[in-house]
Amino acid sequence: MILHLLVYVAGALFASFLVLSLASGLYLLAEWVEEYTVLAKKVLRWTSHAVIIVHILLFFDGLPFLRLAFSLACQVWYLQLLPAFPIIEFADPMFIGLCGLVVSNHCWWFFYFTQKYHPFPQTATFFGICVWLVPFLYFISVSANDYALPNYDPSSSRHDDPSNPNGGTGRRKRFSLFKSIVDFVIKRNYLPIIGSNHHAT
């Protein structure tokens, strides 16, 4: 009985550590995209082309033609967002279309793999590379202007600061939406452990 309880406790702790590690990794990745935008754009372009090539090769692997064609069309749609990278608006119709296509593509392939058995590693790899990878890279670059952030101070935009990337002109600065959400959670101490480390640095 005690051993079973320990298994549940250990599982909960492992899940918590996994979520925190994933959030930290995504935060660092979002910072990297902001700091090295040119390189990040090249990586995204190469990744998109590689995923498209994988889709073409999968046509010879026995997977359903219509599903692969739809998934390939989704990848072509995602490429249309590349010129705007890394400043992608959350309300951009192209990004909204991307979200709809990701959900549709995921559901269509999910129904297929529930009906046709494939080993779990193959299924997970297919979803990770062919369905989620490229949209995920776009998601972490979605931008939010500073007026839309929950911790925004309106008075700060009235001061001209030569070091400000906006040039002190009062124009709306753009931030990674994912980073903004994490910063808001940390400052509100919803994650006290991470928050203490964040303030200490």
CSV table of C-alpha atoms in Angstrom, one decimal:
chain,number,residue,atom,x,y,z
A,1,MET,CA,0.0,0.0,0.0
A,2,ILE,CA,2.8,2.5,1.0
A,3,LEU,CA,4.7,1.5,-2.1
A,4,HIS,CA,1.8,2.3,-4.4
A,5,LEU,CA,1.4,5.7,-2.7
A,6,LEU,CA,5.1,6.4,-3.2
A,7,VAL,CA,4.7,5.5,-6.9
A,8,TYR,CA,2.0,8.2,-7.3
A,9,VAL,CA,4.0,10.8,-5.3
A,10,ALA,CA,7.1,10.1,-7.4
A,11,GLY,CA,5.0,10.3,-10.6
A,12,ALA,CA,3.6,13.7,-9.6
A,13,LEU,CA,7.0,15.0,-8.7
A,14,PHE,CA,8.4,13.8,-12.0
A,15,ALA,CA,5.6,15.4,-13.9
A,16,SER,CA,6.1,18.7,-12.0
A,17,PHE,CA,9.9,18.7,-12.8
A,18,LEU,CA,9.2,17.9,-16.4
A,19,VAL,CA,6.7,20.8,-16.8
A,20,LEU,CA,9.1,23.2,-15.1
A,21,SER,CA,12.0,22.0,-17.3
A,22,LEU,CA,10.0,22.3,-20.4
A,23,ALA,CA,8.8,25.8,-19.5
A,24,SER,CA,12.4,26.9,-18.8
A,25,GLY,CA,13.6,25.4,-22.1
A,26,LEU,CA,10.9,27.1,-24.0
A,27,TYR,CA,11.7,30.4,-22.3
A,28,LEU,CA,15.4,30.1,-23.2
A,29,LEU,CA,14.4,29.2,-26.8
A,30,ALA,CA,12.1,32.2,-27.1
A,31,GLU,CA,15.0,34.4,-25.8
A,32,TRP,CA,17.3,32.9,-28.4
A,33,VAL,CA,14.8,33.6,-31.2
A,34,GLU,CA,14.6,37.3,-30.1
A,35,GLU,CA,18.4,37.7,-29.8
A,36,TYR,CA,19.4,35.8,-33.0
A,37,THR,CA,16.6,36.5,-35.3
A,38,VAL,CA,18.5,36.1,-38.6
A,39,LEU,CA,19.9,32.7,-37.6
A,40,ALA,CA,16.6,31.6,-36.1
A,41,LYS,CA,14.8,32.5,-39.4
A,42,LYS,CA,17.4,30.4,-41.3
A,43,VAL,CA,16.9,27.5,-39.0
A,44,LEU,CA,13.1,27.7,-39.4
A,45,ARG,CA,13.5,27.8,-43.2
A,46,TRP,CA,15.8,24.8,-43.2
A,47,THR,CA,13.5,22.9,-40.8
A,48,SER,CA,10.4,23.7,-42.9
A,49,HIS,CA,12.1,22.5,-46.1
A,50,ALA,CA,13.4,19.3,-44.3
A,51,VAL,CA,9.8,18.5,-43.1
A,52,ILE,CA,8.4,19.0,-46.6
A,53,ILE,CA,11.1,16.6,-48.0
A,54,VAL,CA,10.1,14.1,-45.3
A,55,HIS,CA,6.4,14.4,-46.4
A,56,ILE,CA,7.4,13.7,-50.0
A,57,LEU,CA,9.4,10.6,-49.0
A,58,LEU,CA,6.5,9.3,-46.9
A,59,PHE,CA,4.4,9.1,-50.1
A,60,PHE,CA,6.5,6.0,-50.9
A,61,ASP,CA,6.1,4.5,-47.4
A,62,GLY,CA,2.4,3.4,-47.6
A,63,LEU,CA,0.8,6.2,-45.6
A,64,PRO,CA,-2.6,7.5,-46.9
A,65,PHE,CA,-2.2,9.8,-49.9
A,66,LEU,CA,-4.9,12.4,-49.0
A,67,ARG,CA,-3.7,12.8,-45.4
A,68,LEU,CA,-0.1,13.3,-46.5
A,69,ALA,CA,-1.2,15.7,-49.2
A,70,PHE,CA,-3.2,17.7,-46.6
A,71,SER,CA,-0.3,17.7,-44.2
A,72,LEU,CA,2.1,18.8,-47.0
A,73,ALA,CA,-0.3,21.6,-47.9
A,74,CYS,CA,-0.2,22.7,-44.2
A,75,GLN,CA,3.6,22.9,-44.3
A,76,VAL,CA,3.3,25.1,-47.4
A,77,TRP,CA,0.9,27.4,-45.6
A,78,TYR,CA,3.3,27.6,-42.6
A,79,LEU,CA,6.0,28.8,-45.0
A,80,GLN,CA,3.9,31.9,-45.9
A,81,LEU,CA,4.5,33.1,-42.3
A,82,LEU,CA,8.3,33.0,-42.8
A,83,PRO,CA,8.7,36.6,-44.2
A,84,ALA,CA,7.1,38.0,-41.1
A,85,PHE,CA,9.2,36.0,-38.7
A,86,PRO,CA,10.1,36.7,-35.9
A,87,ILE,CA,7.3,39.3,-35.4
A,88,ILE,CA,4.2,37.3,-35.9
A,89,GLU,CA,1.0,38.8,-34.6
A,90,PHE,CA,-1.4,36.7,-32.5
A,91,ALA,CA,-4.3,38.1,-34.4
A,92,ASP,CA,-2.7,37.7,-37.8
A,93,PRO,CA,-5.2,35.8,-40.1
A,94,MET,CA,-2.3,33.7,-41.4
A,95,PHE,CA,-1.4,32.7,-37.8
A,96,ILE,CA,-5.0,31.9,-37.0
A,97,GLY,CA,-5.1,29.8,-40.1
A,98,LEU,CA,-1.9,28.0,-38.9
A,99,CYS,CA,-3.6,27.2,-35.6
A,100,GLY,CA,-6.7,25.8,-37.3
A,101,LEU,CA,-4.5,23.7,-39.7
A,102,VAL,CA,-2.4,22.3,-36.8
A,103,VAL,CA,-5.6,21.2,-35.0
A,104,SER,CA,-7.1,19.7,-38.1
A,105,ASN,CA,-3.9,18.0,-39.1
A,106,HIS,CA,-3.4,16.6,-35.7
A,107,CYS,CA,-6.9,15.3,-35.4
A,108,TRP,CA,-6.9,13.7,-38.9
A,109,TRP,CA,-3.7,11.8,-38.2
A,110,PHE,CA,-4.8,10.9,-34.7
A,111,PHE,CA,-7.9,9.2,-36.1
A,112,TYR,CA,-5.7,7.4,-38.6
A,113,PHE,CA,-3.2,6.1,-36.0
A,114,THR,CA,-6.0,4.9,-33.7
A,115,GLN,CA,-7.4,2.8,-36.5
A,116,LYS,CA,-4.1,1.6,-38.0
A,117,TYR,CA,-1.6,0.2,-35.6
A,118,HIS,CA,1.9,1.5,-35.7
A,119,PRO,CA,4.6,1.2,-33.0
A,120,PHE,CA,4.5,4.0,-30.6
A,121,PRO,CA,8.0,5.3,-31.4
A,122,GLN,CA,7.0,5.7,-35.0
A,123,THR,CA,3.7,7.4,-34.2
A,124,ALA,CA,5.4,9.8,-31.7
A,125,THR,CA,8.2,10.6,-34.2
A,126,PHE,CA,5.7,11.3,-37.0
A,127,PHE,CA,3.6,13.7,-34.8
A,128,GLY,CA,6.7,15.4,-33.4
A,129,ILE,CA,8.4,16.0,-36.8
A,130,CYS,CA,5.6,16.1,-39.3
A,131,VAL,CA,2.7,17.7,-37.3
A,132,TRP,CA,4.1,19.7,-34.4
A,133,LEU,CA,7.7,20.8,-35.1
A,134,VAL,CA,7.2,23.7,-37.5
A,135,PRO,CA,4.1,25.2,-35.8
A,136,PHE,CA,5.8,25.0,-32.5
A,137,LEU,CA,8.7,27.1,-33.7
A,138,TYR,CA,6.3,29.7,-35.0
A,139,PHE,CA,4.3,29.6,-31.7
A,140,ILE,CA,7.3,30.7,-29.5
A,141,SER,CA,7.9,33.7,-31.8
A,142,VAL,CA,4.3,35.0,-31.6
A,143,SER,CA,4.6,38.7,-30.5
A,144,ALA,CA,2.5,40.9,-28.3
A,145,ASN,CA,2.9,44.6,-28.1
A,146,ASP,CA,3.7,46.1,-24.7
A,147,TYR,CA,0.2,47.7,-24.3
A,148,ALA,CA,-1.3,44.2,-24.4
A,149,LEU,CA,0.9,42.8,-21.6
A,150,PRO,CA,-0.6,42.4,-18.1
A,151,ASN,CA,2.4,44.0,-16.4
A,152,TYR,CA,2.7,47.0,-18.7
A,153,ASP,CA,3.2,50.4,-17.1
A,154,PRO,CA,1.7,53.1,-19.4
A,155,SER,CA,3.9,55.9,-17.9
A,156,SER,CA,7.0,54.2,-19.1
A,157,SER,CA,6.1,54.9,-22.8
A,158,ARG,CA,6.1,58.7,-22.1
A,159,HIS,CA,9.9,58.9,-21.5
A,160,ASP,CA,12.4,59.2,-24.3
A,161,ASP,CA,15.2,56.8,-23.8
A,162,PRO,CA,18.0,56.7,-26.4
A,163,SER,CA,18.8,53.2,-25.4
A,164,ASN,CA,15.2,52.1,-25.9
A,165,PRO,CA,14.9,50.0,-29.1
A,166,ASN,CA,11.7,52.0,-29.9
A,167,GLY,CA,13.9,55.2,-30.0
A,168,GLY,CA,11.7,56.9,-27.4
A,169,THR,CA,9.0,57.6,-29.9
A,170,GLY,CA,6.2,56.0,-28.0
A,171,ARG,CA,5.8,53.3,-30.6
A,172,ARG,CA,4.6,49.9,-29.3
A,173,LYS,CA,7.4,47.6,-28.6
A,174,ARG,CA,7.0,43.9,-29.4
A,175,PHE,CA,7.7,41.0,-27.1
A,176,SER,CA,7.5,37.2,-27.4
A,177,LEU,CA,4.0,36.4,-26.2
A,178,PHE,CA,5.3,33.2,-24.6
A,179,LYS,CA,8.0,35.1,-22.7
A,180,SER,CA,5.5,37.7,-21.6
A,181,ILE,CA,3.2,35.1,-20.1
A,182,VAL,CA,6.1,33.4,-18.2
A,183,ASP,CA,7.4,36.7,-16.9
A,184,PHE,CA,3.9,37.6,-15.7
A,185,VAL,CA,3.6,34.2,-13.9
A,186,ILE,CA,7.0,34.6,-12.3
A,187,LYS,CA,6.4,38.2,-11.1
A,188,ARG,CA,3.1,37.2,-9.6
A,189,ASN,CA,4.9,34.3,-7.8
A,190,TYR,CA,2.7,31.7,-9.2
A,191,LEU,CA,5.9,29.7,-9.5
A,192,PRO,CA,7.7,30.7,-6.3
A,193,ILE,CA,10.8,28.6,-6.8
A,194,ILE,CA,11.5,30.0,-10.3
A,195,GLY,CA,10.4,33.4,-9.2
A,196,SER,CA,13.0,33.5,-6.4
A,197,ASN,CA,15.8,32.5,-8.8
A,198,HIS,CA,14.6,35.0,-11.3
A,199,HIS,CA,14.7,38.0,-8.9
A,200,ALA,CA,18.0,36.8,-7.5
A,201,THR,CA,19.6,37.2,-10.8
